[in-house]
Short mmCIF file of C-alpha atoms in Angstrom, two decimals:
data_model
loop_
_atom_site.label_atom_id
_atom_site.label_comp_id
_atom_site.label_asym_id
_atom_site.label_seq_id
_atom_site.Cartn_x
_atom_site.Cartn_y
_atom_site.Cartn_z
CA GLY A 20 -29.43 -107.67 -93.37
CA ALA A 21 -28.85 -104.77 -91.43
CA VAL A 22 -30.78 -105.69 -88.49
CA VAL A 23 -31.18 -103.67 -85.30
CA SER A 24 -32.07 -104.95 -81.88
CA GLN A 25 -33.30 -103.35 -78.65
CA HIS A 26 -33.35 -104.77 -75.45
CA PRO A 27 -35.78 -104.73 -73.58
CA SER A 28 -38.43 -103.82 -75.51
CA ARG A 29 -40.39 -102.87 -72.26
CA VAL A 30 -39.09 -101.93 -68.90
CA ILE A 31 -41.43 -100.19 -66.04
CA CYS A 32 -39.21 -98.98 -63.51
CA LYS A 33 -40.08 -96.76 -60.02
CA SER A 34 -39.03 -93.14 -60.06
CA GLY A 35 -35.36 -92.74 -58.51
CA THR A 36 -33.89 -95.64 -60.29
CA SER A 37 -31.51 -96.04 -63.38
CA VAL A 38 -32.45 -97.99 -66.66
CA LYS A 39 -29.92 -99.38 -69.23
CA ILE A 40 -31.13 -99.74 -72.83
CA GLU A 41 -29.15 -101.66 -75.20
CA CYS A 42 -28.72 -101.44 -79.09
CA ARG A 43 -27.17 -104.09 -81.27
CA SER A 44 -26.23 -104.30 -84.91
CA LEU A 45 -26.87 -107.76 -85.43
CA ASP A 46 -25.29 -108.38 -89.00
CA PHE A 47 -23.10 -105.52 -89.61
CA GLN A 48 -20.58 -103.11 -87.63
CA ALA A 49 -22.12 -99.72 -87.13
CA THR A 50 -19.62 -96.75 -87.11
CA THR A 51 -22.16 -94.32 -85.86
CA MET A 52 -25.43 -95.01 -83.66
CA PHE A 53 -28.11 -92.40 -82.84
CA TRP A 54 -30.88 -92.52 -80.43
CA TYR A 55 -34.05 -90.82 -80.44
CA ARG A 56 -37.20 -90.12 -77.86
CA GLN A 57 -41.02 -90.36 -79.11
CA PHE A 58 -43.73 -89.02 -77.56
CA PRO A 59 -47.26 -90.27 -78.19
CA LYS A 60 -48.57 -89.25 -81.84
CA LYS A 61 -45.23 -87.26 -82.04
CA SER A 62 -42.42 -87.59 -84.24
CA LEU A 63 -39.12 -88.60 -83.42
CA MET A 64 -36.56 -86.41 -81.75
CA LEU A 65 -32.91 -86.77 -82.11
CA MET A 66 -30.95 -86.98 -78.62
CA ALA A 67 -27.63 -87.79 -79.44
CA THR A 68 -25.16 -89.64 -82.18
CA SER A 69 -22.31 -91.88 -80.60
CA ASN A 70 -19.51 -93.00 -82.53
CA GLU A 71 -17.57 -96.06 -81.35
CA GLY A 72 -14.78 -95.52 -78.76
CA SER A 73 -15.68 -91.81 -78.68
CA LYS A 74 -17.96 -89.60 -76.28
CA ALA A 75 -21.61 -88.85 -77.73
CA THR A 76 -22.84 -85.89 -79.11
CA TYR A 77 -25.52 -84.41 -77.53
CA GLU A 78 -28.43 -82.32 -79.13
CA GLN A 79 -29.28 -79.07 -77.98
CA GLY A 80 -31.32 -79.08 -74.65
CA VAL A 81 -30.69 -83.05 -73.73
CA GLU A 82 -28.88 -83.49 -70.70
CA LYS A 83 -26.17 -85.66 -71.18
CA ASP A 84 -25.57 -86.32 -67.57
CA LYS A 85 -29.50 -87.85 -67.38
CA PHE A 86 -29.12 -89.72 -70.64
CA LEU A 87 -25.60 -91.63 -70.60
CA ILE A 88 -24.47 -92.96 -73.70
CA ASN A 89 -21.90 -95.33 -74.22
CA HIS A 90 -20.74 -96.93 -77.73
CA ALA A 91 -18.15 -99.42 -76.51
CA SER A 92 -18.09 -101.49 -79.83
CA LEU A 93 -19.07 -101.37 -83.17
CA THR A 94 -22.13 -103.61 -82.55
CA LEU A 95 -23.22 -101.98 -79.20
CA SER A 96 -24.46 -98.60 -77.96
CA THR A 97 -26.43 -98.47 -74.45
CA LEU A 98 -28.67 -95.60 -73.17
CA THR A 99 -28.70 -95.12 -69.36
CA VAL A 100 -31.25 -93.12 -68.03
CA THR A 101 -30.39 -91.95 -64.93
CA SER A 102 -32.72 -91.35 -61.75
CA ALA A 103 -35.46 -91.60 -64.26
CA HIS A 104 -38.65 -89.69 -63.34
CA PRO A 105 -42.38 -90.05 -65.04
CA GLU A 106 -41.48 -87.10 -67.44
CA ASP A 107 -38.92 -89.44 -68.79
CA SER A 108 -41.50 -92.01 -69.62
CA SER A 109 -41.32 -92.10 -73.68
CA PHE A 110 -40.45 -94.23 -76.47
CA TYR A 111 -36.68 -94.70 -76.65
CA ILE A 112 -35.41 -95.56 -80.57
CA CYS A 113 -31.87 -96.57 -81.79
CA SER A 114 -30.56 -96.42 -85.40
CA ALA A 115 -27.12 -97.33 -86.76
CA ARG A 116 -25.35 -96.40 -89.70
CA GLY A 117 -23.34 -98.90 -91.16
CA GLN A 118 -19.91 -99.68 -93.15
CA GLY A 119 -19.44 -100.59 -96.62
CA ALA A 120 -22.51 -100.94 -98.76
CA TRP A 121 -25.05 -99.63 -96.06
CA VAL A 122 -23.15 -96.34 -95.48
CA ASP A 123 -25.80 -94.22 -96.76
CA GLU A 124 -28.43 -95.69 -94.97
CA GLN A 125 -29.80 -95.70 -91.30
CA TYR A 126 -31.29 -99.07 -89.83
CA PHE A 127 -33.83 -98.27 -86.96
CA GLY A 128 -34.09 -100.76 -83.91
CA PRO A 129 -38.11 -101.94 -82.82
CA GLY A 130 -37.95 -99.55 -79.87
CA THR A 131 -38.01 -99.34 -76.23
CA ARG A 132 -40.85 -98.25 -74.12
CA LEU A 133 -40.00 -96.97 -71.02
CA THR A 134 -42.76 -96.01 -68.31
CA VAL A 135 -41.47 -94.84 -65.12
CA THR A 136 -43.81 -94.69 -62.26
CA ASP B 163 -35.58 -78.10 -87.73
CA ALA B 164 -37.26 -80.10 -89.86
CA LYS B 165 -36.50 -78.85 -93.83
CA THR B 166 -39.91 -80.67 -95.40
CA THR B 167 -43.32 -80.23 -95.47
CA GLN B 168 -45.91 -82.84 -95.64
CA PRO B 169 -49.62 -83.56 -95.79
CA PRO B 170 -51.07 -84.45 -92.00
CA SER B 171 -52.52 -87.56 -93.57
CA MET B 172 -53.73 -89.31 -96.65
CA ASP B 173 -56.34 -92.20 -97.68
CA CYS B 174 -55.54 -94.75 -100.28
CA ALA B 175 -57.99 -97.78 -101.53
CA GLU B 176 -56.13 -101.24 -101.40
CA GLY B 177 -54.38 -102.00 -104.55
CA ARG B 178 -54.40 -98.92 -105.73
CA ALA B 179 -51.27 -96.42 -106.22
CA ALA B 180 -50.05 -94.47 -103.21
CA ASN B 181 -48.70 -90.85 -103.83
CA LEU B 182 -47.18 -88.99 -100.89
CA PRO B 183 -45.84 -85.69 -101.69
CA CYS B 184 -43.24 -83.78 -100.19
CA ASN B 185 -41.91 -80.20 -100.40
CA HIS B 186 -38.40 -79.19 -99.79
CA SER B 187 -37.98 -75.97 -101.09
CA THR B 188 -34.83 -75.17 -99.30
CA ILE B 189 -32.37 -78.34 -100.36
CA SER B 190 -29.19 -78.00 -101.15
CA GLY B 191 -27.09 -79.41 -103.55
CA ASN B 192 -25.47 -81.87 -101.64
CA GLU B 193 -28.61 -82.97 -99.61
CA TYR B 194 -30.27 -86.46 -100.44
CA VAL B 195 -34.07 -86.96 -99.63
CA TYR B 196 -34.90 -89.97 -97.94
CA TRP B 197 -38.37 -91.60 -97.07
CA TYR B 198 -38.96 -93.54 -93.81
CA ARG B 199 -41.94 -95.10 -92.69
CA GLN B 200 -43.18 -95.99 -89.23
CA ILE B 201 -45.72 -98.49 -88.36
CA HIS B 202 -47.22 -98.00 -84.81
CA SER B 203 -45.29 -98.64 -81.75
CA GLN B 204 -42.32 -99.92 -84.12
CA GLY B 205 -38.93 -98.15 -85.21
CA PRO B 206 -38.77 -96.42 -88.43
CA GLN B 207 -38.33 -98.47 -91.79
CA TYR B 208 -36.11 -97.40 -94.31
CA ILE B 209 -37.92 -97.16 -97.94
CA ILE B 210 -35.83 -95.26 -100.36
CA HIS B 211 -33.92 -92.24 -101.09
CA GLY B 212 -32.07 -90.33 -103.88
CA LEU B 213 -30.28 -87.25 -104.62
CA LYS B 214 -31.69 -86.10 -108.07
CA ASN B 215 -32.59 -88.89 -110.23
CA ASN B 216 -35.50 -90.84 -109.98
CA GLU B 217 -35.11 -93.87 -107.89
CA THR B 218 -36.90 -97.37 -107.83
CA ASN B 219 -36.58 -100.43 -105.25
CA GLU B 220 -38.79 -103.27 -104.38
CA MET B 221 -40.95 -101.14 -102.15
CA ALA B 222 -41.46 -97.68 -103.68
CA SER B 223 -40.55 -95.16 -106.61
CA LEU B 224 -38.96 -91.81 -105.62
CA ILE B 225 -39.80 -88.90 -108.29
CA ILE B 226 -37.67 -85.93 -107.53
CA THR B 227 -38.57 -82.56 -109.66
CA GLU B 228 -35.76 -81.56 -111.81
CA ASP B 229 -35.49 -78.49 -109.27
CA ARG B 230 -35.39 -80.53 -106.77
CA LYS B 231 -37.81 -78.47 -104.67
CA SER B 232 -40.00 -81.41 -104.29
CA SER B 233 -40.55 -84.87 -104.71
CA THR B 234 -43.28 -88.34 -104.35
CA LEU B 235 -43.04 -91.73 -102.93
CA ILE B 236 -45.03 -93.89 -105.11
CA LEU B 237 -46.26 -97.09 -103.64
CA PRO B 238 -47.68 -98.82 -106.68
CA HIS B 239 -49.87 -101.28 -105.35
CA ALA B 240 -50.84 -100.25 -101.45
CA THR B 241 -52.08 -102.85 -99.53
CA LEU B 242 -53.70 -102.55 -95.72
CA ARG B 243 -49.90 -103.25 -94.30
CA ASP B 244 -48.70 -100.13 -95.84
CA THR B 245 -50.72 -97.96 -93.20
CA ALA B 246 -48.29 -96.20 -91.39
CA VAL B 247 -46.44 -92.69 -90.85
CA TYR B 248 -44.48 -91.88 -93.55
CA TYR B 249 -41.37 -89.64 -92.96
CA CYS B 250 -39.54 -87.40 -95.77
CA ILE B 251 -36.23 -86.06 -94.75
CA VAL B 252 -33.46 -84.65 -96.49
CA ARG B 253 -29.92 -85.39 -95.00
CA VAL B 254 -26.68 -83.70 -96.30
CA VAL B 255 -24.09 -86.41 -97.90
CA HIS B 256 -21.57 -87.79 -95.66
CA THR B 257 -23.41 -86.29 -92.26
CA ASP B 258 -25.14 -88.48 -90.04
CA LYS B 259 -28.44 -86.68 -88.64
CA LEU B 260 -32.02 -87.43 -89.90
CA ILE B 261 -34.13 -84.87 -88.72
CA PHE B 262 -37.81 -86.10 -88.35
CA GLY B 263 -40.61 -83.76 -89.40
CA THR B 264 -44.05 -84.23 -88.91
CA GLY B 265 -44.75 -87.28 -91.76
CA THR B 266 -48.10 -88.16 -93.51
CA ARG B 267 -50.12 -90.67 -91.74
CA LEU B 268 -51.20 -92.85 -94.88
CA GLN B 269 -54.52 -95.16 -94.31
CA VAL B 270 -55.04 -97.83 -96.43
CA PHE B 271 -58.43 -98.91 -96.67
CA PRO B 272 -60.05 -101.96 -98.04
#
């Protein structure tokens, strides 16, 4: 149990285009989902926290108009990188916190590698 | 900012116990200690967490000192597949955020 998926796993896009990344909790309902980014050989950096049906809370220094987050249901959150540029190239990882037995644990997706050319 | 400090790297022979230390000297009474690991180019994997008592599950054991200022993650019989970056994180009870530090890169060798 407690599986989180991400789609796509890899994406290459041209500078100036927008890219949407999906994060799904497959076998539990996620009251809260989180988005991280990770640069090569660096640690994960929390970007934002999203609760189902409400606006996301962004960490300091993260542009909310650049990284649009939607958490429309208890099993799906999306991150849209708008007008992507090469510096947005990174490994984006989502996680989900569940209800009930798994309420104290976050489960992570496999990540999405974004390359902007 | 991360509230934990870990050695940047460790080695362990396959089949031996891997003991990964973590210092969290500023931990508060309502903060849990969590351990995750990340294998190259994958999402982090939950390992174990605890508040003040030692914990054990099918993956590992967590030993927390009595003053709670440090802890040790123990992988009892390390395998090559345990090679990963291990993150020790403190989290306030009933809050959401996991703030990752730099972690320990564990290399298990044959």
